[in-house]
Each structure stands twice: as C-alpha cells, then as structure tokens.
mmCIF file of N, CA and C in Angstrom:
data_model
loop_
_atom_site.group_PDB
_atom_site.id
_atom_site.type_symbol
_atom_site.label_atom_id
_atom_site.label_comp_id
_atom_site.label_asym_id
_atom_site.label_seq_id
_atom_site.Cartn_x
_atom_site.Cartn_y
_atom_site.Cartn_z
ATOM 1 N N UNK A 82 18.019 4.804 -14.389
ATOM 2 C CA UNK A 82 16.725 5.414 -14.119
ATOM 3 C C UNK A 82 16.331 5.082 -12.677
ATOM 4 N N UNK A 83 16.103 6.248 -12.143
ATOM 5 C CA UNK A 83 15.202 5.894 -10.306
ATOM 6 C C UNK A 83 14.020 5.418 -10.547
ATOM 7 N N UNK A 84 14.047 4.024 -9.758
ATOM 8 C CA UNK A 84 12.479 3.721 -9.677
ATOM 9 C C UNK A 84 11.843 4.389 -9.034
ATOM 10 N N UNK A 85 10.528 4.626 -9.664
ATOM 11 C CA UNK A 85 9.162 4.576 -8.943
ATOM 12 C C UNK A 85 8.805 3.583 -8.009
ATOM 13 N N UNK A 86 8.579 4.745 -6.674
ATOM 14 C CA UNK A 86 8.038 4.074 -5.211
ATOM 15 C C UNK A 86 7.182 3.521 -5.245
ATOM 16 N N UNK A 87 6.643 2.457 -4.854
ATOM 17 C CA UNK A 87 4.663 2.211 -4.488
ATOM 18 C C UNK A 87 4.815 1.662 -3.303
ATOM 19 N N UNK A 88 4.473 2.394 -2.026
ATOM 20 C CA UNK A 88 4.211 1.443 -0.687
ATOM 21 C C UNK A 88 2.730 1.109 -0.719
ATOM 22 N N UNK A 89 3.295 -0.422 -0.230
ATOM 23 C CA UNK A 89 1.414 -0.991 -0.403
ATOM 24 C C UNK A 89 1.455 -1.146 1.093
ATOM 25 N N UNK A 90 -0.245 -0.428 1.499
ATOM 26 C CA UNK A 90 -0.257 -0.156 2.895
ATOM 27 C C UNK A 90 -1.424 -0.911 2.961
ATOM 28 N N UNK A 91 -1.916 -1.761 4.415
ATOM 29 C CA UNK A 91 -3.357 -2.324 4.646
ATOM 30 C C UNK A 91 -3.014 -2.868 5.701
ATOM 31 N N UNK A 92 -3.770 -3.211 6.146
ATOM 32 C CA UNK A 92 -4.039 -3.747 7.612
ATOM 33 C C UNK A 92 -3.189 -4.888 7.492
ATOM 34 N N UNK A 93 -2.776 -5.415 9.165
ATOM 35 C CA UNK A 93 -1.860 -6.854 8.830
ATOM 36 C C UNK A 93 -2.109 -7.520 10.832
ATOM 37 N N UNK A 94 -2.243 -6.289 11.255
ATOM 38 C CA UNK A 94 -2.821 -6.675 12.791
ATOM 39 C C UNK A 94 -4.368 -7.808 12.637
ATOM 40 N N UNK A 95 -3.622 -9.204 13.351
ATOM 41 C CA UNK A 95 -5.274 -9.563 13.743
ATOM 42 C C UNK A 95 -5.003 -10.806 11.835
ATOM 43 N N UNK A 96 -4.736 -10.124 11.115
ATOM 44 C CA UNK A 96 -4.808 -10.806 10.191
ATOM 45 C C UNK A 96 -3.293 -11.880 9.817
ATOM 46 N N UNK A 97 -3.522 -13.249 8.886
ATOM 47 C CA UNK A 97 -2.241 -14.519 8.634
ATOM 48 C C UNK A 97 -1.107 -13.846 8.087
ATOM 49 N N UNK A 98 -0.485 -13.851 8.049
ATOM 50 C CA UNK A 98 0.742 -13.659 6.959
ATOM 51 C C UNK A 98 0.234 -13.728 5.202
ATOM 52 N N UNK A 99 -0.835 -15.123 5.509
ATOM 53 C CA UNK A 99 -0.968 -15.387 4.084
ATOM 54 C C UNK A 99 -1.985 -14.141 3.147
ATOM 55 N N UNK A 100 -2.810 -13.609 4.749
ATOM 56 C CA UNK A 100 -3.661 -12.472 4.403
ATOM 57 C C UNK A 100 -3.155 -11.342 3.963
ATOM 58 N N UNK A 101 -1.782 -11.102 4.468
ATOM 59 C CA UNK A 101 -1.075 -9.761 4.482
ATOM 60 C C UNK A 101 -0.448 -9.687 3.434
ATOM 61 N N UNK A 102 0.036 -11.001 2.628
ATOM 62 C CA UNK A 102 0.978 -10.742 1.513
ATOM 63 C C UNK A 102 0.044 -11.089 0.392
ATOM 64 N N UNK A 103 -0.897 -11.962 -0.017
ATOM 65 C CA UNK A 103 -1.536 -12.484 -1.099
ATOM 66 C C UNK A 103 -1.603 -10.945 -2.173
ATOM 67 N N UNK A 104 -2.503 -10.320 -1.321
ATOM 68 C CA UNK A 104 -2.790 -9.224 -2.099
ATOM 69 C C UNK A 104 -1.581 -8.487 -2.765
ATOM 70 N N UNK A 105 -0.732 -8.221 -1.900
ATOM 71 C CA UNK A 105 0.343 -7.591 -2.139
ATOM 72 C C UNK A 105 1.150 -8.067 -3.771
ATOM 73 N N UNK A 106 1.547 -9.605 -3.009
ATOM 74 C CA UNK A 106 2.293 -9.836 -4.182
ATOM 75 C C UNK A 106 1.389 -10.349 -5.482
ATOM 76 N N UNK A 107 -0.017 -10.240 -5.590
ATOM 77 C CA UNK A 107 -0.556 -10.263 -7.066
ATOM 78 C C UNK A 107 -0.643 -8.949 -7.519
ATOM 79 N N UNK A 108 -0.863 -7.911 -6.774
ATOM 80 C CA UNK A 108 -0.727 -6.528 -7.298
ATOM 81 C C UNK A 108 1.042 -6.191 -7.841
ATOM 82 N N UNK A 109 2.228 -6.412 -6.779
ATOM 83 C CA UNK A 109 3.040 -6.379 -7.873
ATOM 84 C C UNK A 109 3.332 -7.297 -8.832
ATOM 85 N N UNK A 110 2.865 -8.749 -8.846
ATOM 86 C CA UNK A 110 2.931 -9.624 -10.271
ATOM 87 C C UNK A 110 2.521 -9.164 -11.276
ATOM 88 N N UNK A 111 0.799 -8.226 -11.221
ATOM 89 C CA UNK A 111 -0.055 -7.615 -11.794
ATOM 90 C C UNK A 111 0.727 -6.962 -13.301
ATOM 91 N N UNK A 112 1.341 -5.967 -11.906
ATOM 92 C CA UNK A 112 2.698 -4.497 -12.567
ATOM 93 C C UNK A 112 3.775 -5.433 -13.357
ATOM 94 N N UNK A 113 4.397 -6.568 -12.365
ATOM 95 C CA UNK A 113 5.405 -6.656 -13.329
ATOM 96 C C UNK A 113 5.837 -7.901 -14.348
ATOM 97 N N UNK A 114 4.189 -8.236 -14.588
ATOM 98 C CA UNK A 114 4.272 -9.446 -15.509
ATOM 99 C C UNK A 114 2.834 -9.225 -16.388
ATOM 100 N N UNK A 115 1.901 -8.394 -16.066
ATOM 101 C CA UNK A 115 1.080 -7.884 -16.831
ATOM 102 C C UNK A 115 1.476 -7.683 -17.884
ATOM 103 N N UNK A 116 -0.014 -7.007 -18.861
ATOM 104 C CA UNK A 116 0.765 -6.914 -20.111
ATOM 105 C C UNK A 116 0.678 -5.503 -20.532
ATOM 106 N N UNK A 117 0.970 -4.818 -19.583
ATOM 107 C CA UNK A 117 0.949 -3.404 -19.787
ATOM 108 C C UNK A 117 2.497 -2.558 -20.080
ATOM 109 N N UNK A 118 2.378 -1.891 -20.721
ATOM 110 C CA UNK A 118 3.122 -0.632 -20.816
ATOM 111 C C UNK A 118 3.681 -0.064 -20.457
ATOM 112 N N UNK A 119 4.616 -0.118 -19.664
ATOM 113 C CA UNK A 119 4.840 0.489 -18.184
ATOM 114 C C UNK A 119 6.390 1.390 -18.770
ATOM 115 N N UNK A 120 6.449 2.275 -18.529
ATOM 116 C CA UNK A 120 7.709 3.102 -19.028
ATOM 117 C C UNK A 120 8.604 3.599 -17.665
ATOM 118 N N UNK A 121 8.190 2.954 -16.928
ATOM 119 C CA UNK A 121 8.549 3.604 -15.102
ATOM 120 C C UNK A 121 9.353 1.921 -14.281
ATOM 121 N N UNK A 122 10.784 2.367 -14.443
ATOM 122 C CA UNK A 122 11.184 1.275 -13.144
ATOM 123 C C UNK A 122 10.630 1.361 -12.157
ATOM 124 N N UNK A 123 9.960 0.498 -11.751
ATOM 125 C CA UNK A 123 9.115 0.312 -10.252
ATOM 126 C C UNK A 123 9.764 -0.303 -9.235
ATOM 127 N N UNK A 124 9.743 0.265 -7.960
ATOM 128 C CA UNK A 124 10.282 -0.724 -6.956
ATOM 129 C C UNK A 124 8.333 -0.790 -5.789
ATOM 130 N N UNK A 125 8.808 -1.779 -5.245
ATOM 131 C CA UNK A 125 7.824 -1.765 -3.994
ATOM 132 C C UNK A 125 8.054 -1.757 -2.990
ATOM 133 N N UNK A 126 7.417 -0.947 -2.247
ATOM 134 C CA UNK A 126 7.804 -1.711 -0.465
ATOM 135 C C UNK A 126 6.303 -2.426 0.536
ATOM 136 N N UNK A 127 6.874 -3.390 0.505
ATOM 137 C CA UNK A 127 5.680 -4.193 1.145
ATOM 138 C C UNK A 127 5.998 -4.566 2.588
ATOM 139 N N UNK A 128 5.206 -3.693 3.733
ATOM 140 C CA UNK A 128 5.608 -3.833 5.414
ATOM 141 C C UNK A 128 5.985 -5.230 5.667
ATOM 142 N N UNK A 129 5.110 -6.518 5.750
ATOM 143 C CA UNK A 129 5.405 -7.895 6.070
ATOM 144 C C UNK A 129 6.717 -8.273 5.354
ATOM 145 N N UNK A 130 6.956 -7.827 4.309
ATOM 146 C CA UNK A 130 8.503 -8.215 3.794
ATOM 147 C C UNK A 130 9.382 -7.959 5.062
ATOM 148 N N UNK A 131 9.439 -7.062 5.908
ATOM 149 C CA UNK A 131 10.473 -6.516 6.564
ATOM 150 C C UNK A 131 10.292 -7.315 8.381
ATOM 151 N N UNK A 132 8.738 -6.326 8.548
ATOM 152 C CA UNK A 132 7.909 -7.159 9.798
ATOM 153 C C UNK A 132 7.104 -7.651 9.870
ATOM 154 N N UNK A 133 6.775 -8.777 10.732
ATOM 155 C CA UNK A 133 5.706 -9.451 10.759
ATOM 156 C C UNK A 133 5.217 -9.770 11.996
ATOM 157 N N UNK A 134 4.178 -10.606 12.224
ATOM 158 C CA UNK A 134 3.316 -10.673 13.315
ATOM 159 C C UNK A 134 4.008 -12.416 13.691
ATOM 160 N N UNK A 135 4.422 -12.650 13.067
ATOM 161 C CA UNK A 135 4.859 -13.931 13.359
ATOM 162 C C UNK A 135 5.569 -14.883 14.005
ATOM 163 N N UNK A 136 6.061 -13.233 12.936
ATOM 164 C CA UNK A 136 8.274 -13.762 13.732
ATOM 165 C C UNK A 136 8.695 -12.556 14.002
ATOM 166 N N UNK A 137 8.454 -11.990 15.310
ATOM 167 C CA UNK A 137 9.212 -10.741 15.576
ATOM 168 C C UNK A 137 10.902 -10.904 15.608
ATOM 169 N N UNK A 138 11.042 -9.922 14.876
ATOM 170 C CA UNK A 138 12.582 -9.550 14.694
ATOM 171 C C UNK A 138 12.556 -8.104 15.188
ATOM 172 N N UNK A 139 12.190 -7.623 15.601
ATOM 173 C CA UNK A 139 11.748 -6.035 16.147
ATOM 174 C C UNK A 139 11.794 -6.242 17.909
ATOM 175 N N UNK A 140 12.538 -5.459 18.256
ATOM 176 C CA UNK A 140 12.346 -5.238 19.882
ATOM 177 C C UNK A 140 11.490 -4.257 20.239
ATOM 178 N N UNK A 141 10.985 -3.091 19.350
ATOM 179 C CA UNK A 141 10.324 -2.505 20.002
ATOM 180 C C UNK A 141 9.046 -2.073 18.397
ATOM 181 N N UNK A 142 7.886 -1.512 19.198
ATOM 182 C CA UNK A 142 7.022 -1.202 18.061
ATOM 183 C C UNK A 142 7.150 -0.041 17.624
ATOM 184 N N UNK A 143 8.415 0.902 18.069
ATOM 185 C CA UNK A 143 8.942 1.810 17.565
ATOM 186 C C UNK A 143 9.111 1.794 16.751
ATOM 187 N N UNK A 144 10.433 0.876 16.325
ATOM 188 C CA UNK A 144 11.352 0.538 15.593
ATOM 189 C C UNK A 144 10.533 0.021 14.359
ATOM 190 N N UNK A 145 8.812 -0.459 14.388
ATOM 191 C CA UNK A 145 8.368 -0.912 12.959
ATOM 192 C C UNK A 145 7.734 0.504 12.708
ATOM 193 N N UNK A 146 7.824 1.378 13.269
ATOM 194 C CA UNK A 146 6.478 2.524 12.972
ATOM 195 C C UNK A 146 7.531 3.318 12.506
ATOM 196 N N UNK A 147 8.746 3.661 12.774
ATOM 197 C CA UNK A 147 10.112 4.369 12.487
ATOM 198 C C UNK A 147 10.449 3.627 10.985
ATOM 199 N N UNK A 148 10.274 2.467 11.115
ATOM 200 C CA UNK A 148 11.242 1.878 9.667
ATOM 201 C C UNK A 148 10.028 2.061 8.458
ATOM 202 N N UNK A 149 8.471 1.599 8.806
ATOM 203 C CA UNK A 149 7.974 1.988 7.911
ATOM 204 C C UNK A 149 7.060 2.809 7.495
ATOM 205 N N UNK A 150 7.185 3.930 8.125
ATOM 206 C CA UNK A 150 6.813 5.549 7.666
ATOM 207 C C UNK A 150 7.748 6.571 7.303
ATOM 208 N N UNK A 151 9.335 6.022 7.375
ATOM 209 C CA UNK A 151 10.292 5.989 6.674
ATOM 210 C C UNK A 151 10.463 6.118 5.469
ATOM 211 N N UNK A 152 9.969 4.585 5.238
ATOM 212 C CA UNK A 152 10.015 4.197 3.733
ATOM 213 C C UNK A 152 8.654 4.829 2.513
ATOM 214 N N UNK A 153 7.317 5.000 3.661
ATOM 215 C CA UNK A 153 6.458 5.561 3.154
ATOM 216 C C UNK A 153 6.785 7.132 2.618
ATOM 217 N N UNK A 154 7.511 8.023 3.308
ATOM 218 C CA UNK A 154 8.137 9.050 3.207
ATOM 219 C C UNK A 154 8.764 9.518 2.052
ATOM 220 N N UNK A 155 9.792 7.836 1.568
ATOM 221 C CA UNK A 155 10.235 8.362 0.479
ATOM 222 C C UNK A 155 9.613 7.631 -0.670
ATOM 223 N N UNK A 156 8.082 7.769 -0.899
ATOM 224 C CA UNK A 156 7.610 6.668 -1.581
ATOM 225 C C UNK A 156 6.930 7.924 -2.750
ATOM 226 N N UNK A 157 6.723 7.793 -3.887
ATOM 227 C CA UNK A 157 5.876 7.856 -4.878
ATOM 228 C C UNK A 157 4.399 8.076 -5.050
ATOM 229 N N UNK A 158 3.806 6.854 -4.768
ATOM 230 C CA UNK A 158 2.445 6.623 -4.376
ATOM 231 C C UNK A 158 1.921 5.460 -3.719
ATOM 232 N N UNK A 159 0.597 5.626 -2.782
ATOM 233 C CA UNK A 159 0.651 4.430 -2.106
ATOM 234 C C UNK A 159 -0.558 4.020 -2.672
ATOM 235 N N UNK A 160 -0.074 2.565 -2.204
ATOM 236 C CA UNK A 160 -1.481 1.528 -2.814
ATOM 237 C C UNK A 160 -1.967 0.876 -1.340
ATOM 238 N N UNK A 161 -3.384 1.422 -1.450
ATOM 239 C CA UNK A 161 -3.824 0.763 0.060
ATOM 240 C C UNK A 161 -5.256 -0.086 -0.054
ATOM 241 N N UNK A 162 -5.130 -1.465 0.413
ATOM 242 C CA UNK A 162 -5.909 -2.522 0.638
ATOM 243 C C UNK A 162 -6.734 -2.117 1.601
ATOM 244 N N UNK A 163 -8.068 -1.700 1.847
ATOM 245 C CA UNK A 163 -8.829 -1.651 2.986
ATOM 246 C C UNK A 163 -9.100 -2.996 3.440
ATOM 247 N N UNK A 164 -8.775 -4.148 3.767
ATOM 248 C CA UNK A 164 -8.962 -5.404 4.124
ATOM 249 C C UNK A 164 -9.499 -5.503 5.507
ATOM 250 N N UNK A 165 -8.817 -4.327 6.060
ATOM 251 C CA UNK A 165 -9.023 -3.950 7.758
ATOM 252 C C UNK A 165 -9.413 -2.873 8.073
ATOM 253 N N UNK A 166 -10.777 -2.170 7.766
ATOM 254 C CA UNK A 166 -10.885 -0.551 8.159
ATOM 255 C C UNK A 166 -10.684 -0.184 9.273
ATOM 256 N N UNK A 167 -10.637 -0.667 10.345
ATOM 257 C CA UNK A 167 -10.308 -0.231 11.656
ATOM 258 C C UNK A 167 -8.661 0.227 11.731
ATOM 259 N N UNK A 168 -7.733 -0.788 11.064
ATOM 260 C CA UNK A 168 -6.246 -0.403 10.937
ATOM 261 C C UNK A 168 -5.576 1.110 11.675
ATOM 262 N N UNK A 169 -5.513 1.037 12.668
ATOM 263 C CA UNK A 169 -4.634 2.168 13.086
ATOM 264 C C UNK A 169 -3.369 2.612 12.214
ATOM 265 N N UNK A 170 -2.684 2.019 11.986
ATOM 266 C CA UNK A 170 -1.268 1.788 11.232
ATOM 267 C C UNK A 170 -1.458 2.249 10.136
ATOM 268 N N UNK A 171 -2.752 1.902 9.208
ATOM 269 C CA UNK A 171 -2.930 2.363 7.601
ATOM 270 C C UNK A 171 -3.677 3.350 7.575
ATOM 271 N N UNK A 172 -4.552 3.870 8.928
ATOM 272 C CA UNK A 172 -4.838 5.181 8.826
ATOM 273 C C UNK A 172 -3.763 6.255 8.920
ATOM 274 N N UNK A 173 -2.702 6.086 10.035
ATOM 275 C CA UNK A 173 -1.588 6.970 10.295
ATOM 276 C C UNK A 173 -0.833 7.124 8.769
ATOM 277 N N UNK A 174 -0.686 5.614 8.113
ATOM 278 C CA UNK A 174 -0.257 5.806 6.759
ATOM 279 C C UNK A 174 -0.584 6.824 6.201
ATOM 280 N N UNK A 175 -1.874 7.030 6.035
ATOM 281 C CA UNK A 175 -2.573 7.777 5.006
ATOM 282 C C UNK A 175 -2.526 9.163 5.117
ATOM 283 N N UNK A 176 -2.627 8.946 6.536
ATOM 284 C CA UNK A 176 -2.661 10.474 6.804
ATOM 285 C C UNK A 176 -1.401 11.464 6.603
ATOM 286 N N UNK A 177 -0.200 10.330 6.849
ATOM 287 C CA UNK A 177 1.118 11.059 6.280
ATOM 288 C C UNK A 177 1.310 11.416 4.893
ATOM 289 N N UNK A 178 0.610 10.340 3.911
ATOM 290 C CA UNK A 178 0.851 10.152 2.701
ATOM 291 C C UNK A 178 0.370 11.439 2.249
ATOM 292 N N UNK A 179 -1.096 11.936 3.054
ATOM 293 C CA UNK A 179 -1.620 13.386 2.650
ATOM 294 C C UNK A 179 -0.868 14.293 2.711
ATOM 295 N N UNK A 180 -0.269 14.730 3.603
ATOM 296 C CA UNK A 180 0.764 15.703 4.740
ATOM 297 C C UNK A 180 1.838 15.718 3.551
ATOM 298 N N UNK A 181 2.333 15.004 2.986
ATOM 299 C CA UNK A 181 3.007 14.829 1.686
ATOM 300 C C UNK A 181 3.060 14.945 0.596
ATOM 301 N N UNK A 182 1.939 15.224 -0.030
ATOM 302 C CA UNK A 182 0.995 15.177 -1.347
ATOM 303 C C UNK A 182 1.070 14.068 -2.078
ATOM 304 N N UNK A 183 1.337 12.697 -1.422
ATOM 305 C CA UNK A 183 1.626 11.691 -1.669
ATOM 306 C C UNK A 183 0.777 11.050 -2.705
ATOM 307 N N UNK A 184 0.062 10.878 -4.125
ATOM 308 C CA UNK A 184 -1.089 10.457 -3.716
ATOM 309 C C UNK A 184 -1.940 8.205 -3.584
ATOM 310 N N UNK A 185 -2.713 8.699 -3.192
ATOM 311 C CA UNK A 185 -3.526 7.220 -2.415
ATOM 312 C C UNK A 185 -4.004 6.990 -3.244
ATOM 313 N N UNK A 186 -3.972 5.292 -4.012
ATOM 314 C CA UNK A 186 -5.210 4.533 -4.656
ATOM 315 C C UNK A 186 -5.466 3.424 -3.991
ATOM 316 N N UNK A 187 -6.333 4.112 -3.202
ATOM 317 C CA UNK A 187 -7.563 2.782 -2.199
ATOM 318 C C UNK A 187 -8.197 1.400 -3.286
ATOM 319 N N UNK A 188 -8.429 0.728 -2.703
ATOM 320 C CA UNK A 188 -8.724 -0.906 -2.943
ATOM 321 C C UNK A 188 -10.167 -1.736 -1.729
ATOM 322 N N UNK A 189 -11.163 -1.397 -2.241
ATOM 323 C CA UNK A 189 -12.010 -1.544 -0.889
ATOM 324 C C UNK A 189 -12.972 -2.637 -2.044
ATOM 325 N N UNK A 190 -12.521 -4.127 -2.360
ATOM 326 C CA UNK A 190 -13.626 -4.589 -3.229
ATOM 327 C C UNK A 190 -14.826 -5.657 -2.317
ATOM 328 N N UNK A 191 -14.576 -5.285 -1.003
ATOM 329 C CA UNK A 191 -15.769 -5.663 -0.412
ATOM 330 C C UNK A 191 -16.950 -4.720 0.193
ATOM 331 N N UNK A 192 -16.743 -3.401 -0.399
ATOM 332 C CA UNK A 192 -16.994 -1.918 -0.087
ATOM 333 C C UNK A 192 -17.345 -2.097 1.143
ATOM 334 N N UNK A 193 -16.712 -2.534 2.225
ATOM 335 C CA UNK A 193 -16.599 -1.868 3.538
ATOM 336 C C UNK A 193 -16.787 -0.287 4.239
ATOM 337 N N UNK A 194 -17.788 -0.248 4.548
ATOM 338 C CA UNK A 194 -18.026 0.925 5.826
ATOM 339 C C UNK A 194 -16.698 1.816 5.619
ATOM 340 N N UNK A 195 -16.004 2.586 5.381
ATOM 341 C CA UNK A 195 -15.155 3.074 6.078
ATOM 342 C C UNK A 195 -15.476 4.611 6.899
ATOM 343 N N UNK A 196 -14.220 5.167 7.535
ATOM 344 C CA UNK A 196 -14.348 6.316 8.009
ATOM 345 C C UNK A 196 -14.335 7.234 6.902
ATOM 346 N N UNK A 197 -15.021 8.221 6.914
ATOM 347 C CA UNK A 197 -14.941 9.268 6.038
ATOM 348 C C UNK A 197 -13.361 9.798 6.312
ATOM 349 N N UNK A 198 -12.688 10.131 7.167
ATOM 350 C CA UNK A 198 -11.256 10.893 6.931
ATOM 351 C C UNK A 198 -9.922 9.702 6.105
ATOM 352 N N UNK A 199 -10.517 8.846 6.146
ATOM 353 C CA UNK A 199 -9.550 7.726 5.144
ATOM 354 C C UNK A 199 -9.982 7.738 4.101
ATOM 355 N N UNK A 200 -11.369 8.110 3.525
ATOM 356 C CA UNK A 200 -11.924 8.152 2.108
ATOM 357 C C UNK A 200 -11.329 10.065 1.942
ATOM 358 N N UNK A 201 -11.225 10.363 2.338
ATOM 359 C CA UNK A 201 -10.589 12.403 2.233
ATOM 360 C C UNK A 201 -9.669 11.814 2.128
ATOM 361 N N UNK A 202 -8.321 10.913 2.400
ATOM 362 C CA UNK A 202 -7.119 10.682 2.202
ATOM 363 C C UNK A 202 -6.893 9.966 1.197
ATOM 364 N N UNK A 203 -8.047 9.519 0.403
ATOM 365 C CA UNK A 203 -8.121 8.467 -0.866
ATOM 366 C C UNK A 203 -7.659 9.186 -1.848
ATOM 367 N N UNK A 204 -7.159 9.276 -2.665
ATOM 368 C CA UNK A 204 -7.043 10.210 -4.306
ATOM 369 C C UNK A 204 -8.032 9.500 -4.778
ATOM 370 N N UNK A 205 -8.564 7.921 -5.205
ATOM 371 C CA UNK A 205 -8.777 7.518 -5.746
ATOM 372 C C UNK A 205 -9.485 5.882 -5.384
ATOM 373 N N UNK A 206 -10.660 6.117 -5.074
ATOM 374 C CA UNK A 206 -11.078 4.023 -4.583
ATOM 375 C C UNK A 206 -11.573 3.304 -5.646
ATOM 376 N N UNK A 207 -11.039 2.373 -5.667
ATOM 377 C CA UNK A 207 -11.205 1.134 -6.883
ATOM 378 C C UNK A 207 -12.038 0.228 -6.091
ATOM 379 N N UNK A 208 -12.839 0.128 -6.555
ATOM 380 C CA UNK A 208 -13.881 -1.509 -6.314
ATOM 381 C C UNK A 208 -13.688 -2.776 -6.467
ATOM 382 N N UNK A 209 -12.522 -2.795 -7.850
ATOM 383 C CA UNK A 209 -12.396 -4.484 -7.959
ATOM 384 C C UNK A 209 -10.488 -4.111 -8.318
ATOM 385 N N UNK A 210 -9.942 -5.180 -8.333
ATOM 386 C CA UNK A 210 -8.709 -5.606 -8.333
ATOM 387 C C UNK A 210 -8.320 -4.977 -9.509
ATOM 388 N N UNK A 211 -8.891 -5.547 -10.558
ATOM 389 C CA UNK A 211 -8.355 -4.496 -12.347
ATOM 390 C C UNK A 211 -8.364 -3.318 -12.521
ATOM 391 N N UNK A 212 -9.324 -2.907 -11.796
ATOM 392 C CA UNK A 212 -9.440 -1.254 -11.763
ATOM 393 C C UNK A 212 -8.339 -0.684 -11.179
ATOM 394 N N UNK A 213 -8.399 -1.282 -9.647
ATOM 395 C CA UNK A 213 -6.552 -1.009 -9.264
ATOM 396 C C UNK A 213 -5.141 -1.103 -9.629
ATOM 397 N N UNK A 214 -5.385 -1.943 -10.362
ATOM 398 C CA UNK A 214 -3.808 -2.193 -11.439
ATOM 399 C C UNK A 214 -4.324 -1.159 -12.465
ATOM 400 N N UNK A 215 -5.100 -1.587 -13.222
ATOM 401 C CA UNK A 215 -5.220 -0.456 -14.564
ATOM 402 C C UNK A 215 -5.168 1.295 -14.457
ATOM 403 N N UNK A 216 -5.484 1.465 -12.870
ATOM 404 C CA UNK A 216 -5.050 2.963 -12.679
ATOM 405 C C UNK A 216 -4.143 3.238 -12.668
ATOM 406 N N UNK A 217 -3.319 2.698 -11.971
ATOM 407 C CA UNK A 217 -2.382 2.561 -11.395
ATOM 408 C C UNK A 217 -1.038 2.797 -12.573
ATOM 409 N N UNK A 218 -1.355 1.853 -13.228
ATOM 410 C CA UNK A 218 -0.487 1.673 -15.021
ATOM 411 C C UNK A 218 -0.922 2.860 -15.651
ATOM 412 N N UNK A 219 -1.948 3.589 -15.996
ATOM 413 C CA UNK A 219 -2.745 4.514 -16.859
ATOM 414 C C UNK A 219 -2.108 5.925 -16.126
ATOM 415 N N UNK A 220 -2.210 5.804 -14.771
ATOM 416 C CA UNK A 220 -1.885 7.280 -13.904
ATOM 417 C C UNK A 220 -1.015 7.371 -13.623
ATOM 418 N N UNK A 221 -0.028 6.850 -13.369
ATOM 419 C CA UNK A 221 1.253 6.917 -12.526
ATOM 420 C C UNK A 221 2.663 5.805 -13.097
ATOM 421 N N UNK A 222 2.226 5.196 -14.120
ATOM 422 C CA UNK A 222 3.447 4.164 -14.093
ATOM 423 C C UNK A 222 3.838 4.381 -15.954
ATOM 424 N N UNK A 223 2.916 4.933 -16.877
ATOM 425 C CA UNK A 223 3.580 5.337 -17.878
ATOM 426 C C UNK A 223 4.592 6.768 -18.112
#
C-alpha cells in the first residue's frame, strides 16, 4: 500500500530547532500511536529533518527551497503550524499547496493575526492541537 503524504509546514526562520520539531513530532506521535483508526499508511515529511538553521548542510538556499517544495509537490495534504505568521517559506508553501488542490489543515492555537491570503489557502483552521489530529484522522487518514 502507498502511503499517505502529510508535509508539515510552519515557520522555522528566527525560531530553536526545539521550536521547529516539538510540534511536529507530537502531531506525528499523535497519528501514529494515538488511538485512532487509521486505515491509511502514512508517511511524513518534516523540513528540519532534512534542513536546519543550525547545521547547514546546504550550500545554497536554493537547494532547501528546490528539495522542499519538491517534496511538498508530491504530498497528500499539508499540515501547517502558524507559529510564525510572517513565514515567507510557509506562505510560498501554501500557496503551492493551492495551485495543486492540495488540501491545508492550519493549526493557529494562539489565534494569531494572520494574512487573509494564508487563511484563503487554509481548507481548514483548528484552534487547539486535538482538533488538528482528530481532523486530520476523521478527513483524510481513514
């Protein structure tokens, strides 16, 4: 069976490592130790897995915007953390993800300001963390 894509997209400029992944990896623990139902092999792709702000392994910022809008490309659906509304990177995300019929379940549980053309690129904004897993399982992963 082909897994099901989920690129988890959010800000990571400006923000720790520890900021960039926490979220990430309790949302896929969520999926794959929850106690849900799930009838869909899932894979993830999580950007800091690959690059980071830390430890560049990248010579150019090409080469991270090439590798992961790539992977967004061939993705399923994306899961996006507003942690950073300003995010250049997770707006361009989004906007591809549209261009695609990709669709977006936003994550904004500090309801941050955002731009209205990133809420048009939303399918869907969750307020708190459960709501985002439980859609997520309910819409797309049975």
């Amino acid at each position: 069976m082909e897994a099901y894509r989920v690129y988890l997209s959010g800000g990571m400029s400006g923000l720790s490592m520890e900021e960039q992944t926490k979220w990430r990896n309790r949302f896929k623990d969520a999926i794959k130790y929850g106690d849900y139902d799930i009838a869909k092999n899932v894979s993830f792709f999580s950007p800091p897995d690959f690059y980071n702000f830390e430890e560049e392994h990248h010579k150019s910022e090409r080469e991270v915007f090439e590798f992961d809008l790539n992977a967004l490309r061939k993705s399923d659906l994306v899961v996006v953390n507003f942690n950073a509304p300003n995010s250049i990177g997770t707006a361009m995300e989004l906007m591809l993800a549209k261009e695609l019929h990709i669709p977006v379940i936003g994550f904004n549980k500090d309801n941050l300001t955002l731009h209205p053309w990133l809420i048009e690129c939303t399918t869907r904004m969750c307020d708190n963390f459960r709501e985002l897993v439980e859609h997520v399982v309910e819409f797309y992963l049975k």
